[in-house]
Short mmCIF file of C-alpha atoms in Angstrom, two decimals:
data_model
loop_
_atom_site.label_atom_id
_atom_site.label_comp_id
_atom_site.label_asym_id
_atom_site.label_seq_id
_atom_site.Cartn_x
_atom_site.Cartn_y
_atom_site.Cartn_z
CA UNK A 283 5.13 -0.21 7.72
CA UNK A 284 2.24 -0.96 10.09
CA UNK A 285 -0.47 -0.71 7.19
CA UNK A 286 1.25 -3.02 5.41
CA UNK A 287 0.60 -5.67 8.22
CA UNK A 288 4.59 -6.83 7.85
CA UNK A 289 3.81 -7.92 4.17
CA UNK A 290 6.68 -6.47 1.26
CA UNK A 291 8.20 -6.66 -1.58
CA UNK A 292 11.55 -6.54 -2.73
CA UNK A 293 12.50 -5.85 -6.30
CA UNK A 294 16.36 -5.46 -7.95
CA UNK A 295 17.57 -1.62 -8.90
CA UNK A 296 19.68 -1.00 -11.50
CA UNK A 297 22.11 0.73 -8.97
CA UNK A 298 23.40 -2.25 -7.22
CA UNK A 299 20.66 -2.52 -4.18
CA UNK A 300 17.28 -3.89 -3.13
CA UNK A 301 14.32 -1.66 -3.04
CA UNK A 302 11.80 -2.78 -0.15
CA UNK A 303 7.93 -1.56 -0.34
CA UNK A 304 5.73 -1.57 2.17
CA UNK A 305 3.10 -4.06 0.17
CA UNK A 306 0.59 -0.88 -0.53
CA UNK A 307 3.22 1.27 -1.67
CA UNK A 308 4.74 -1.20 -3.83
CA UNK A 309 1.04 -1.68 -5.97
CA UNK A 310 1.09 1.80 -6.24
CA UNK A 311 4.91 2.07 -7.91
CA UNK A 312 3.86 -1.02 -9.84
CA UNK A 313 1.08 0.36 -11.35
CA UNK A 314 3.38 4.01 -12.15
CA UNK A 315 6.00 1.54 -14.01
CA UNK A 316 3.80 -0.20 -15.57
CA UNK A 317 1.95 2.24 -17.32
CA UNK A 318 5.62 3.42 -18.98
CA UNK A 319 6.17 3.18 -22.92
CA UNK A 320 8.06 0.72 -24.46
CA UNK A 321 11.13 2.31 -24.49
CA UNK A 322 11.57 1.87 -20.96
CA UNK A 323 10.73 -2.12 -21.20
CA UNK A 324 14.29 -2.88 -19.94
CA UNK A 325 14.05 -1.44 -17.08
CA UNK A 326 10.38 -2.41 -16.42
CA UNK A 327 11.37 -6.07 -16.46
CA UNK A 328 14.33 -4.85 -13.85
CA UNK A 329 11.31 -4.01 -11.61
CA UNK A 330 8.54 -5.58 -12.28
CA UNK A 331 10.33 -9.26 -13.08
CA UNK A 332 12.64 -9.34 -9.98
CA UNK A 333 9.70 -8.34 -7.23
CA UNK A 334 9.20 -10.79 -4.60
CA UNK A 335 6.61 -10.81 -2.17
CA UNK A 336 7.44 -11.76 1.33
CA UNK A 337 6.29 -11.19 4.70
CA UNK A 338 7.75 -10.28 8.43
CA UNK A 339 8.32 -12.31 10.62
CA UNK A 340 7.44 -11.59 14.77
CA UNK A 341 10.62 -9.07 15.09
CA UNK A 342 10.79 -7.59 11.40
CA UNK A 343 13.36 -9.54 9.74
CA UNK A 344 12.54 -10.48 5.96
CA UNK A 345 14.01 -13.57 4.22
CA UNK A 346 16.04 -12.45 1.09
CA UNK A 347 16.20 -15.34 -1.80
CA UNK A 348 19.37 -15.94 -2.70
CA UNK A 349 18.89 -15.03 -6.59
CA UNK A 350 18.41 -11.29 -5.19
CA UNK A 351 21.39 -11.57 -2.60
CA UNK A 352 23.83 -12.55 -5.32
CA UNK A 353 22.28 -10.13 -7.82
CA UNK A 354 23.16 -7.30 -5.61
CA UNK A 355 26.14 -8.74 -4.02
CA UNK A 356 24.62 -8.76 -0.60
CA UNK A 357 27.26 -10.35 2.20
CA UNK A 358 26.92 -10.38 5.81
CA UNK A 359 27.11 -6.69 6.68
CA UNK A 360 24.15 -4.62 5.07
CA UNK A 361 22.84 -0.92 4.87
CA UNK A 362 19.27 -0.38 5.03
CA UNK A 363 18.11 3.01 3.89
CA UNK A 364 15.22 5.04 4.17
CA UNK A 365 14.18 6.63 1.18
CA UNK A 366 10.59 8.00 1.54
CA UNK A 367 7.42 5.49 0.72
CA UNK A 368 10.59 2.84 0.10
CA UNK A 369 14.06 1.04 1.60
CA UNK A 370 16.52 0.47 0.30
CA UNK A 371 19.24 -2.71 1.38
CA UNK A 372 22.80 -2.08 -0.14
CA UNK A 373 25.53 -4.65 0.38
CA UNK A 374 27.14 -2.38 3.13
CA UNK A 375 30.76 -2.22 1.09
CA UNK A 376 29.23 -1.18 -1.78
CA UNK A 377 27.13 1.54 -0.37
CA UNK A 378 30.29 2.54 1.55
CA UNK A 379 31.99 2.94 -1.85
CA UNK A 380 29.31 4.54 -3.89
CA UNK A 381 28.83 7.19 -1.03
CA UNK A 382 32.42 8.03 -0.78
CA UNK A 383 32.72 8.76 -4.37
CA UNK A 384 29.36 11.05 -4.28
CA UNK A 385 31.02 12.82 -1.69
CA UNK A 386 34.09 13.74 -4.08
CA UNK A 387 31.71 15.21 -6.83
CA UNK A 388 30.04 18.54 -7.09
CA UNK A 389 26.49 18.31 -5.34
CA UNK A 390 24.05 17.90 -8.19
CA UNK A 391 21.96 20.81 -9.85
CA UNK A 392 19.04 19.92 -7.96
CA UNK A 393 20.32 20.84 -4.84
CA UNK A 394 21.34 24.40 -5.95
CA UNK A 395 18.14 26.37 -4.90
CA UNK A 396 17.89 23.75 -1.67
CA UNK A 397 17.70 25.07 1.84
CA UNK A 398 19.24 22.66 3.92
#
């Protein structure tokens, strides 16, 4: 986060959370969704028409607007997660939900050949 001088963006995901970019990782996943065909507008304007910029303040916090709080059904108690070159902040309920029920299914096909 220290390249991005406390400047990022926060866009809607289908899945019920906030993604947060560092501001030059964001441009670069801009550019990657915006280069996808038309059948994939839908979800382009998910991305691409919800991103806000904002910026840091002195200790890290980020204001959230309140159109992407109630779009995601943020509350008082959150879960921020790291997920690579991106965060992202779940409603901590929800995530607490959606994890739990993972948990009960089979570990995806992907994982088969993974050494953990």
């Amino acid at each position: 986060m220290a390249m991005a001088q406390g400047q990022v963006t926060l866009t809607k995901h289908p899945h019920g959370c906030l993604m947060l970019f560092p501001r030059t990782e964001w441009l670069q996943f801009r550019e990657r969704i915006a280069q996808l065909p038309m059948s994939a507008q839908w979800w382009k304007r998910i991305f691409l028409g919800n991103a806000m910029d904002v910026d840091m303040d002195a200790t890290g916090r980020v204001l959230v607007s309140p159109e992407l709080r109630e779009a995601v059904g943020l509350t008082k108690e959150v879960v921020l997660l790291g997920m690579g070159n991106h965060f992202e902040l779940w409603d901590k309920a929800t995530y607490e939900a959606h994890e739990a029920k993972a948990m009960q299914e089979e570990m995806p096909a992907a994982f088969q050949d993974f050494a953990f």
